[in-house]
Coordinates of C-alpha atoms and ligand atoms in Angstrom, one line a residue:
X1 CA 9.1 -20.0 -8.8
X2 CA 10.2 -17.5 -11.2
X3 CA 9.2 -14.1 -9.8
X4 CA 10.1 -10.6 -11.5
X5 CA 12.8 -10.2 -9.3
X6 CA 14.7 -13.3 -9.7
X7 CA 13.8 -12.7 -14.0
X8 CA 15.5 -9.4 -13.5
X9 CA 18.5 -10.4 -11.7
X10 CA 18.7 -13.6 -14.1
X11 CA 19.2 -11.3 -16.5
X12 CA 21.8 -9.1 -14.6
X13 CA 23.8 -12.5 -13.4
X14 CA 23.4 -13.4 -17.4
X15 CA 25.1 -10.7 -18.7
X16 CA 21.4 -9.6 -20.7
X17 CA 20.7 -6.5 -19.1
X18 CA 22.9 -4.3 -16.9
X19 CA 21.8 -2.1 -13.9
X20 CA 21.9 0.6 -16.6
X21 CA 20.3 -0.5 -19.3
X22 CA 17.2 -1.2 -16.7
X23 CA 17.3 2.3 -15.4
X24 CA 17.5 3.2 -19.0
X25 CA 14.8 1.2 -19.8
X26 CA 12.5 2.3 -17.1
X27 CA 12.8 5.8 -17.5
X28 CA 12.1 5.5 -21.6
X29 CA 8.8 4.0 -20.3
X30 CA 7.9 6.7 -17.9
X31 CA 9.1 9.3 -20.2
X32 CA 6.5 8.2 -23.0
X33 CA 3.4 6.9 -20.8
X34 CA 3.6 9.1 -17.7
X35 CA 2.3 12.1 -19.2
X36 CA -0.8 11.2 -19.0
X37 CA -1.2 8.8 -16.1
X38 CA 0.9 10.9 -13.7
X39 CA 1.9 8.5 -11.1
X40 CA 5.6 10.5 -10.7
X41 CA 5.9 13.8 -8.6
X42 CA 9.8 13.5 -8.7
X43 CA 11.5 11.4 -10.8
X44 CA 15.1 11.0 -9.7
X45 CA 16.7 9.6 -13.1
X46 CA 20.2 10.9 -12.9
X47 CA 21.2 9.9 -9.4
X48 CA 19.2 6.9 -10.8
X49 CA 21.7 5.9 -13.7
X50 CA 24.6 7.1 -11.5
X51 CA 24.0 4.8 -9.2
X52 CA 23.2 2.0 -11.6
X53 CA 26.8 2.7 -13.2
X54 CA 28.5 2.3 -9.7
X55 CA 26.2 -0.9 -9.4
X56 CA 27.3 -2.4 -12.6
X57 CA 30.7 -1.2 -11.7
X58 CA 30.7 -3.5 -8.2
X59 CA 28.7 -6.5 -10.5
X60 CA 31.9 -6.7 -12.4
X61 CA 34.6 -6.7 -10.1
X62 CA 32.6 -9.0 -7.5
X63 CA 30.8 -11.3 -9.8
X64 CA 27.8 -12.7 -8.1
X65 CA 28.0 -12.4 -4.5
X66 CA 27.2 -9.3 -5.0
X67 CA 23.0 -10.9 -5.0
X68 CA 24.0 -12.4 -1.7
X69 CA 25.2 -9.5 0.0
X70 CA 22.6 -7.2 -1.6
X71 CA 19.2 -9.3 -2.3
X72 CA 17.2 -6.1 -4.2
X73 CA 20.8 -5.7 -6.3
X74 CA 20.0 -4.2 -9.5
X75 CA 16.1 -3.8 -9.0
X76 CA 14.1 -0.2 -9.4
X77 CA 11.7 1.1 -6.8
X78 CA 9.7 4.4 -7.0
X79 CA 8.3 5.5 -3.1
X80 CA 5.1 7.7 -2.1
X81 CA 5.7 11.2 -1.5
X82 CA 5.1 10.3 2.0
X83 CA 8.4 8.6 2.4
X84 CA 11.4 11.0 3.4
X85 CA 14.1 10.7 0.8
X86 CA 17.8 12.5 1.3
X87 CA 17.7 15.3 -0.7
X88 CA 15.0 14.5 -3.1
X89 CA 12.1 16.7 -2.5
X90 CA 8.9 15.1 -0.9
X91 CA 5.8 16.8 -0.8
X92 CA 3.3 14.3 1.2
X93 CA 1.2 15.5 -2.5
X94 CA 0.5 19.0 -1.3
X95 CA 1.7 22.5 -2.2
X96 CA 2.4 23.6 1.5
X97 CA 5.3 20.9 1.0
X98 CA 5.8 21.9 -2.2
X99 CA 9.2 22.8 -2.0
X100 CA 10.5 20.5 0.8
X101 CA 13.6 18.8 0.5
X102 CA 14.6 16.4 3.4
X103 CA 17.9 15.9 5.1
X104 CA 17.5 12.4 5.9
X105 CA 15.7 8.9 4.5
X106 CA 13.5 7.1 6.3
X107 CA 14.3 3.8 7.2
X108 CA 12.9 1.9 4.7
X109 CA 14.7 3.9 1.9
X110 CA 17.5 3.2 3.8
X111 CA 17.2 -0.3 4.3
X112 CA 15.9 -0.7 0.7
X113 CA 18.9 1.4 -0.6
X114 CA 21.3 -0.3 1.4
X115 CA 20.1 -4.0 0.1
X116 CA 20.6 -3.0 -3.5
X117 CA 17.6 -1.0 -4.8
X118 CA 17.2 1.7 -6.9
X119 CA 14.8 4.6 -6.2
X120 CA 13.8 5.7 -9.9
X121 CA 11.2 8.8 -8.5
X122 CA 8.5 9.5 -6.2
X123 CA 5.1 9.0 -6.8
X124 CA 2.0 11.2 -6.4
X125 CA -0.7 10.6 -3.9
X126 CA -3.9 12.0 -2.0
X127 CA -2.7 15.3 0.0
X128 CA -1.1 13.7 3.4
X129 CA -2.4 10.4 2.0
X130 CA -6.2 11.6 2.8
X131 CA -8.7 10.0 -0.1
X132 CA -9.3 6.9 -1.6
X133 CA -8.9 7.3 -5.0
X134 CA -5.8 9.8 -6.4
X135 CA -8.0 12.6 -7.4
X136 CA -6.6 14.7 -4.2
X137 CA -3.4 15.7 -4.8
X138 CA -2.5 19.0 -5.3
X139 CA -0.2 17.8 -8.1
X140 CA -2.7 16.4 -10.7
X141 CA -5.2 13.7 -10.4
X142 CA -3.4 9.7 -11.1
X143 CA -5.4 7.9 -13.8
X144 CA -5.7 4.4 -13.8
X145 CA -4.0 2.8 -16.7
X146 CA -6.2 0.0 -17.1
X147 CA -8.9 2.6 -18.2
X148 CA -7.8 6.1 -18.2
X149 CA -11.3 7.4 -17.6
X150 CA -11.3 5.6 -14.3
X151 CA -9.5 6.4 -10.8
X152 CA -6.8 4.0 -9.5
X153 CA -7.4 4.5 -5.7
X154 CA -5.5 6.3 -3.5
X155 CA -4.4 7.4 -1.7
X156 CA -1.1 5.9 -2.9
X157 CA -2.3 6.2 -6.6
X158 CA 0.9 6.7 -8.7
X159 CA 2.3 3.6 -6.6
X160 CA 0.2 1.5 -6.9
X161 CA 0.1 2.6 -11.0
X162 CA 4.1 2.8 -11.0
X163 CA 3.9 -0.9 -11.0
X164 CA 0.9 -1.8 -12.8
X165 CA 2.5 0.3 -15.5
X166 CA 5.8 -1.2 -16.1
X167 CA 7.6 1.9 -14.7
X168 CA 9.7 0.1 -12.2
X169 CA 10.1 -3.3 -10.1
X170 CA 8.2 -2.2 -7.0
X171 CA 7.0 0.4 -4.9
X172 CA 6.6 1.6 -1.7
X173 CA 3.2 2.9 -0.4
X174 CA 1.4 3.7 2.9
X175 CA -2.0 1.6 4.7
X176 CA -3.6 3.9 6.9
X177 CA -6.8 3.0 6.3
X178 CA -6.7 1.4 3.0
X179 CA -4.3 3.2 1.0
X180 CA -2.4 -0.2 -1.0
X181 CA -4.9 -2.7 -1.0
X182 CA -7.7 -0.7 -2.3
X183 CA -5.5 0.9 -5.5
X184 CA -3.6 -2.7 -5.7
X185 CA -6.8 -4.0 -6.1
X186 CA -7.7 -1.3 -8.4
X187 CA -4.4 -1.5 -11.0
X188 CA -3.7 -5.5 -10.7
X189 CA -0.6 -5.7 -8.7
X190 CA 0.0 -6.8 -5.2
X191 CA -0.4 -5.0 -2.1
X192 CA 0.7 -5.4 1.5
X193 CA -0.6 -3.8 4.1
X194 CA 1.6 -4.8 7.2
X195 CA 1.1 -5.3 11.1
X196 CA 1.2 -2.6 12.5
X197 CA 4.8 -2.3 14.5
X198 CA 6.3 -4.9 12.0
X199 CA 8.0 -1.8 9.6
X200 CA 9.7 1.6 11.3
X201 CA 7.7 4.7 10.2
X202 CA 10.4 6.5 11.5
X203 CA 11.3 9.1 8.4
X204 CA 7.5 8.9 7.1
X205 CA 5.1 11.4 7.4
X206 CA 2.9 11.0 10.1
X207 CA -1.4 10.6 9.2
X208 CA -2.9 9.0 11.9
X209 CA 0.5 7.5 13.9
X210 CA -1.8 4.3 15.7
X211 CA -2.9 3.2 11.6
X212 CA 0.1 4.0 9.7
X213 CA 1.6 1.3 8.4
X214 CA 4.6 0.9 5.4
X215 CA 3.2 -1.7 2.7
X216 CA 4.6 -2.4 -0.7
X217 CA 3.0 -3.0 -4.2
X218 CA 4.7 -6.0 -6.7
X219 CA 3.3 -8.3 -9.4
X220 CA 4.2 -11.3 -7.4
X221 CA 4.0 -12.3 -3.6
X222 CA 7.2 -13.3 -3.3
X223 CA 8.9 -10.1 -4.4
X224 CA 6.4 -8.3 -1.9
X225 CA 7.7 -10.7 0.6
X226 CA 11.5 -10.2 -0.4
X227 CA 11.1 -6.3 0.4
X228 CA 9.0 -7.2 3.5
X229 CA 11.8 -8.9 4.8
X230 CA 14.1 -6.4 4.4
X231 CA 12.0 -3.1 5.5
X232 CA 10.6 -4.6 8.6
X233 CA 11.8 -4.9 12.4
X234 CA 13.6 -2.7 15.1
X235 CA 15.7 0.3 14.2
X236 CA 15.8 2.3 17.5
X237 CA 13.8 5.0 16.3
X238 CA 10.1 3.7 16.2
X239 CA 9.2 2.4 19.8
X240 CA 6.1 0.4 18.5
X241 CA 8.2 -1.9 16.0
X242 CA 8.6 -5.3 17.5
X243 CA 10.9 -8.1 16.3
X244 CA 8.4 -10.8 16.0
X245 CA 8.8 -14.0 14.3
X246 CA 4.4 -15.2 13.6
X247 CA 3.3 -18.3 12.5
X248 CA 5.0 -20.0 10.1
X249 CA 3.8 -20.9 6.6
X250 CA 1.7 -24.6 6.9
X251 CA 0.5 -26.4 4.1
X252 CA -3.4 -26.3 4.6
X253 CA -4.6 -23.6 6.5
X254 CA -7.7 -23.3 8.4
X255 CA -9.8 -20.0 6.5
X256 CA -12.3 -17.8 7.5
X257 CA -14.6 -15.9 5.2
X258 CA -16.5 -13.3 7.7
X259 CA -19.8 -13.2 6.6
X260 CA -20.2 -9.4 7.4
X261 CA -17.8 -8.2 4.6
X262 CA -20.4 -9.9 1.8
X263 CA -22.9 -7.2 2.6
X264 CA -25.6 -4.7 0.5
X265 CA -24.0 -2.6 -1.8
X266 CA -21.7 -4.8 -2.8
X267 CA -21.0 -4.9 -6.9
X268 CA -22.0 -8.6 -7.7
X269 CA -19.1 -9.0 -10.4
X270 CA -16.6 -8.0 -7.7
X271 CA -18.7 -10.2 -5.6
X272 CA -19.1 -13.1 -7.9
X273 CA -15.1 -13.2 -8.6
X274 CA -13.7 -12.8 -4.5
X275 CA -16.5 -15.6 -4.1
X276 CA -14.8 -17.9 -7.3
X277 CA -11.6 -17.1 -5.7
X278 CA -12.4 -18.6 -2.0
X279 CA -13.6 -21.6 -4.1
X280 CA -10.6 -22.0 -6.0
X281 CA -8.6 -22.0 -2.6
X282 CA -10.6 -24.2 -0.9
X283 CA -10.2 -26.7 -4.4
X284 CA -6.5 -26.3 -3.7
X285 CA -7.5 -28.0 -0.7
X286 CA -7.3 -25.5 2.4
X287 CA -10.5 -25.8 4.5
X288 CA -13.0 -22.7 4.2
X289 CA -15.7 -22.2 7.0
X290 CA -17.6 -18.6 7.9
X291 CA -16.7 -16.6 10.7
X292 CA -18.2 -13.4 12.3
X293 CA -16.6 -10.2 12.7
X294 CA -20.0 -8.2 14.2
X295 CA -18.6 -5.0 14.5
X296 CA -18.1 -4.8 10.8
X297 CA -20.4 -2.1 10.1
X298 CA -19.3 0.1 12.9
X299 CA -15.6 0.2 11.4
X300 CA -16.3 3.2 8.9
X301 CA -17.5 5.4 11.1
X302 CA -14.8 4.8 14.3
X303 CA -12.0 4.9 12.0
X304 CA -13.2 8.3 10.8
X305 CA -13.0 9.8 14.5
X306 CA -9.8 8.4 15.0
X307 CA -8.3 9.0 12.0
X308 CA -9.2 12.7 11.9
X309 CA -8.6 13.1 15.5
X310 CA -4.9 11.6 15.1
X311 CA -4.6 13.8 11.7
X312 CA -5.4 17.3 13.4
X313 CA -2.9 16.7 15.7
X314 CA -0.1 15.2 13.2
X315 CA -1.1 18.5 10.7
X316 CA -1.0 20.4 13.8
X317 CA 2.9 21.2 13.0
X318 CA 2.6 22.6 9.7
X319 CA 1.6 25.9 11.1
X320 CA 4.5 28.3 8.6
X321 CA 6.8 28.6 11.2
X322 CA 8.4 25.4 12.4
X323 CA 7.6 23.7 9.0
X324 CA 5.9 23.8 5.7
X325 CA 4.5 27.2 4.1
X326 CA 1.7 29.0 4.8
X327 CA -1.5 27.2 6.2
X328 CA -3.6 28.3 3.9
X329 CA -2.3 25.8 1.7
X330 CA -4.2 23.1 3.0
X331 CA -6.9 21.5 0.7
X332 CA -10.4 21.0 1.9
X333 CA -10.1 17.4 2.8
X334 CA -6.8 18.2 5.1
X335 CA -9.3 21.2 6.5
X336 CA -11.8 19.0 6.7
X337 CA -10.3 16.8 9.2
X338 CA -8.5 19.4 10.9
X339 CA -12.1 20.3 12.2
X340 CA -13.5 17.2 12.4
X341 CA -10.6 15.9 14.7
X342 CA -10.4 18.6 17.0
X343 CA -14.2 18.8 17.1
X344 CA -13.9 15.3 18.4
X345 CA -11.4 15.3 21.0
X346 CA -13.1 18.5 22.5
X347 CA -13.7 18.5 25.9
X348 CA -17.2 17.9 26.0
X349 CA -17.2 16.0 22.9
X350 CA -14.4 13.7 23.7
X351 CA -16.6 11.2 25.8
X352 CA -19.2 11.3 23.3
X353 CA -17.2 10.6 20.0
X354 CA -13.7 10.0 20.7
X355 CA -13.4 7.7 23.8
X356 CA -16.5 5.8 21.9
X357 CA -14.6 5.1 19.0
X358 CA -11.4 3.7 20.9
X359 CA -14.4 1.3 22.5
X360 CA -15.2 0.2 19.4
X361 CA -11.7 -0.2 18.3
X362 CA -11.1 -2.9 20.9
X363 CA -14.3 -4.3 20.0
X364 CA -13.0 -5.1 16.4
X365 CA -9.5 -5.8 18.1
X366 CA -10.7 -8.4 20.3
X367 CA -13.6 -9.9 17.2
X368 CA -10.3 -10.0 15.4
X369 CA -8.6 -11.9 17.8
X370 CA -11.6 -14.4 18.4
X371 CA -11.8 -15.2 14.4
X372 CA -7.8 -15.9 14.2
X373 CA -8.3 -18.2 17.7
X374 CA -10.3 -20.4 15.2
X375 CA -9.1 -19.7 11.5
X376 CA -5.2 -19.3 10.4
X377 CA -6.2 -16.6 8.0
X378 CA -9.4 -14.8 6.4
X379 CA -10.6 -13.8 2.7
X380 CA -12.8 -11.4 1.9
X381 CA -13.1 -8.4 -1.0
X382 CA -11.0 -5.3 -0.8
X383 CA -13.3 -3.0 -2.4
X384 CA -17.3 -3.3 -2.6
X385 CA -16.8 -1.5 -6.5
X386 CA -14.9 -1.7 -9.3
X387 CA -12.8 1.4 -10.2
X388 CA -14.7 4.4 -10.6
X389 CA -14.7 7.1 -12.8
X390 CA -12.7 9.9 -12.5
X391 CA -14.7 13.0 -10.7
X392 CA -17.5 10.0 -9.3
X393 CA -17.1 10.9 -6.1
X394 CA -15.1 13.3 -5.5
X395 CA -17.5 15.9 -4.6
X396 CA -19.2 13.8 -2.1
X397 CA -16.5 12.7 0.9
X398 CA -18.9 9.8 2.6
X399 CA -19.3 8.2 -0.4
X400 CA -15.6 8.5 -1.4
X401 CA -15.1 7.2 2.7
X402 CA -17.6 3.9 1.5
X403 CA -14.7 2.8 -0.2
X404 CA -12.8 1.3 2.6
X405 CA -15.9 0.2 4.3
X406 CA -13.6 -3.8 3.4
X407 CA -10.4 -2.0 4.5
X408 CA -10.2 0.1 7.5
X409 CA -11.4 -2.4 10.3
X410 CA -8.1 -4.6 9.3
X411 CA -6.1 -1.0 10.4
X412 CA -8.3 -0.8 13.0
X413 CA -7.0 -4.2 14.6
X414 CA -3.5 -3.2 13.7
X415 CA -3.1 -7.2 11.9
X416 CA -1.9 -7.5 8.3
X417 CA -3.5 -8.1 4.9
X418 CA -2.8 -8.7 0.8
X419 CA -4.4 -7.7 -1.8
X420 CA -3.9 -10.4 -4.8
X421 CA -5.3 -10.1 -8.3
X422 CA -8.5 -12.3 -8.7
X423 CA -9.7 -11.6 -12.0
X424 CA -11.2 -9.1 -14.4
X425 CA -14.9 -7.5 -15.0
X426 CA -15.3 -5.7 -18.2
X427 CA -11.9 -5.6 -18.5
X428 CA -11.4 -4.2 -15.1
X429 CA -9.5 -5.4 -11.9
X430 CA -10.4 -7.2 -9.0
X431 CA -8.2 -7.8 -5.7
X432 CA -8.7 -10.4 -3.5
X433 CA -7.9 -9.6 0.5
X434 CA -6.1 -12.2 2.4
X435 CA -6.0 -11.5 5.8
X436 CA -3.6 -12.7 8.8
X437 CA -3.5 -11.9 12.6
X438 CA -0.7 -10.0 13.7
X439 CA 2.8 -10.9 12.4
X440 CA 1.5 -13.4 10.5
X441 CA 2.4 -12.0 7.0
X442 CA 4.6 -15.1 6.2
X443 CA 1.3 -17.4 5.9
X444 CA -0.4 -14.4 4.2
X445 CA 2.1 -14.7 1.2
X446 CA 2.8 -18.4 1.5
X447 CA -1.5 -19.1 0.5
X448 CA -0.9 -15.5 -1.6
X449 CA 2.0 -17.9 -3.7
X450 CA 0.3 -20.9 -4.0
X451 CA -3.3 -19.0 -5.4
X452 CA -0.9 -16.9 -7.8
X453 CA 0.8 -20.0 -9.2
X454 CA -2.6 -21.6 -9.8
X455 CA -3.8 -18.6 -11.8
X456 CA -2.4 -16.3 -14.5
X457 CA -4.5 -13.0 -13.4
X458 CA -1.2 -11.1 -12.3
X459 CA 0.6 -11.8 -15.5
X460 CA -2.0 -9.6 -17.5
X461 CA -0.6 -5.8 -18.0
X462 CA -2.7 -2.7 -19.2
X463 CA -2.2 -1.6 -23.2
X464 CA -1.1 2.0 -22.7
Ligands
LIG501 N1 -8.9 6.5 2.1 C1 -8.8 6.5 3.4 C2 -9.1 8.0 4.2 O1 -9.0 9.0 3.3 C3 -7.6 6.2 3.8 C4 -5.9 6.5 3.9 C5 -4.8 5.8 4.0 O2 -5.0 4.4 4.1 N2 -3.6 6.5 3.5 O3 -8.7 8.2 5.6

């Protein structure tokens, strides 16, 4: 399959483009269109151009062997402002860290750079990755390139937009409860939420440590796989990471459709497109069966106890003494989560709330395991709605939390999932969620790739 990555690299190989000309092209687009979309917090143009020149020299000296040694040679990427980048400001979308310049880079960034990818900038996000819309940033809202009166989804809002708007080849985001899949689905790109423990969290600002995963955005699932294969695996700094080779791709899959993921309150046009995609996949020769995930209804409640509990502990370090500016710089949502988290952990309440949520987590985990003992993969919607209007939910935290109704259980269970474009309603994109078991990424990528080969949704891009 000709992917965006191979197209770009073929241009460099054939002399149609240089690494520098590609970086210049992206910088020009960013300058022209990002004023309104606001997907970047920091642009690292100068460093990117310098690096590109060095890479062009390397290519002229060594020839095509550079592509073997560096599989991402000449590709340009952005990273959510949660990823520490040595010498480059890293804010987590909060003014509390507005002048924080990290002394080292996260493992993910180092591995991508070593593989030949060039960082073009750091992307906008909901502060501390708390949010589903991209509106909760101290650096202004990010807009959806498909309709600038709508949200691009969050919290990795800028990362998704940077790929959808053609500002770079791929982007890194983080997914703790849906923050890669939701914006991917709202902007018509592929978004991976990897298995918990597949990729090191070293050097990434922690949100909820038992749920945080390092996801990516690309146009095609084979490109997403390439990124995943480079960044995954142990680095000696994150003890949750395992070097596991999960199930290998098959020619035909048994695929479960969880009944509880088609619930009341879902936009009928989203439901139609997701059901059409499932029908298409069944026509491709895979066996589709119904499965049960009975505790789905409790996932949001469990998530919004476990997540704030861990947030309250992780944000404790930004006390203005050890780290960060004044504590007052925390926004409302961070304060809400610190208070909620502290409350559910308080002695006297810990059994009623936190320990209950942990029990629900075990239940959800075992239901996923049971389902995956019968099927290879599962298919579901990513979001119950189309991209919503800017401001529509920003004063109603509860309705914002419900945007994650189909994504959080995957984080709770620790398994992997990919959002893949599956159509449009009212010119707004919709994503299909392909869910795999722990370390089942290769099967997920494989099915997504054959679905993309059979459809052309991902080839459509917004008019800016
Ligand atoms: N929207 C969810 C939240 O606000 C998920 C965030 C995330 O995945 N970082 O917690």
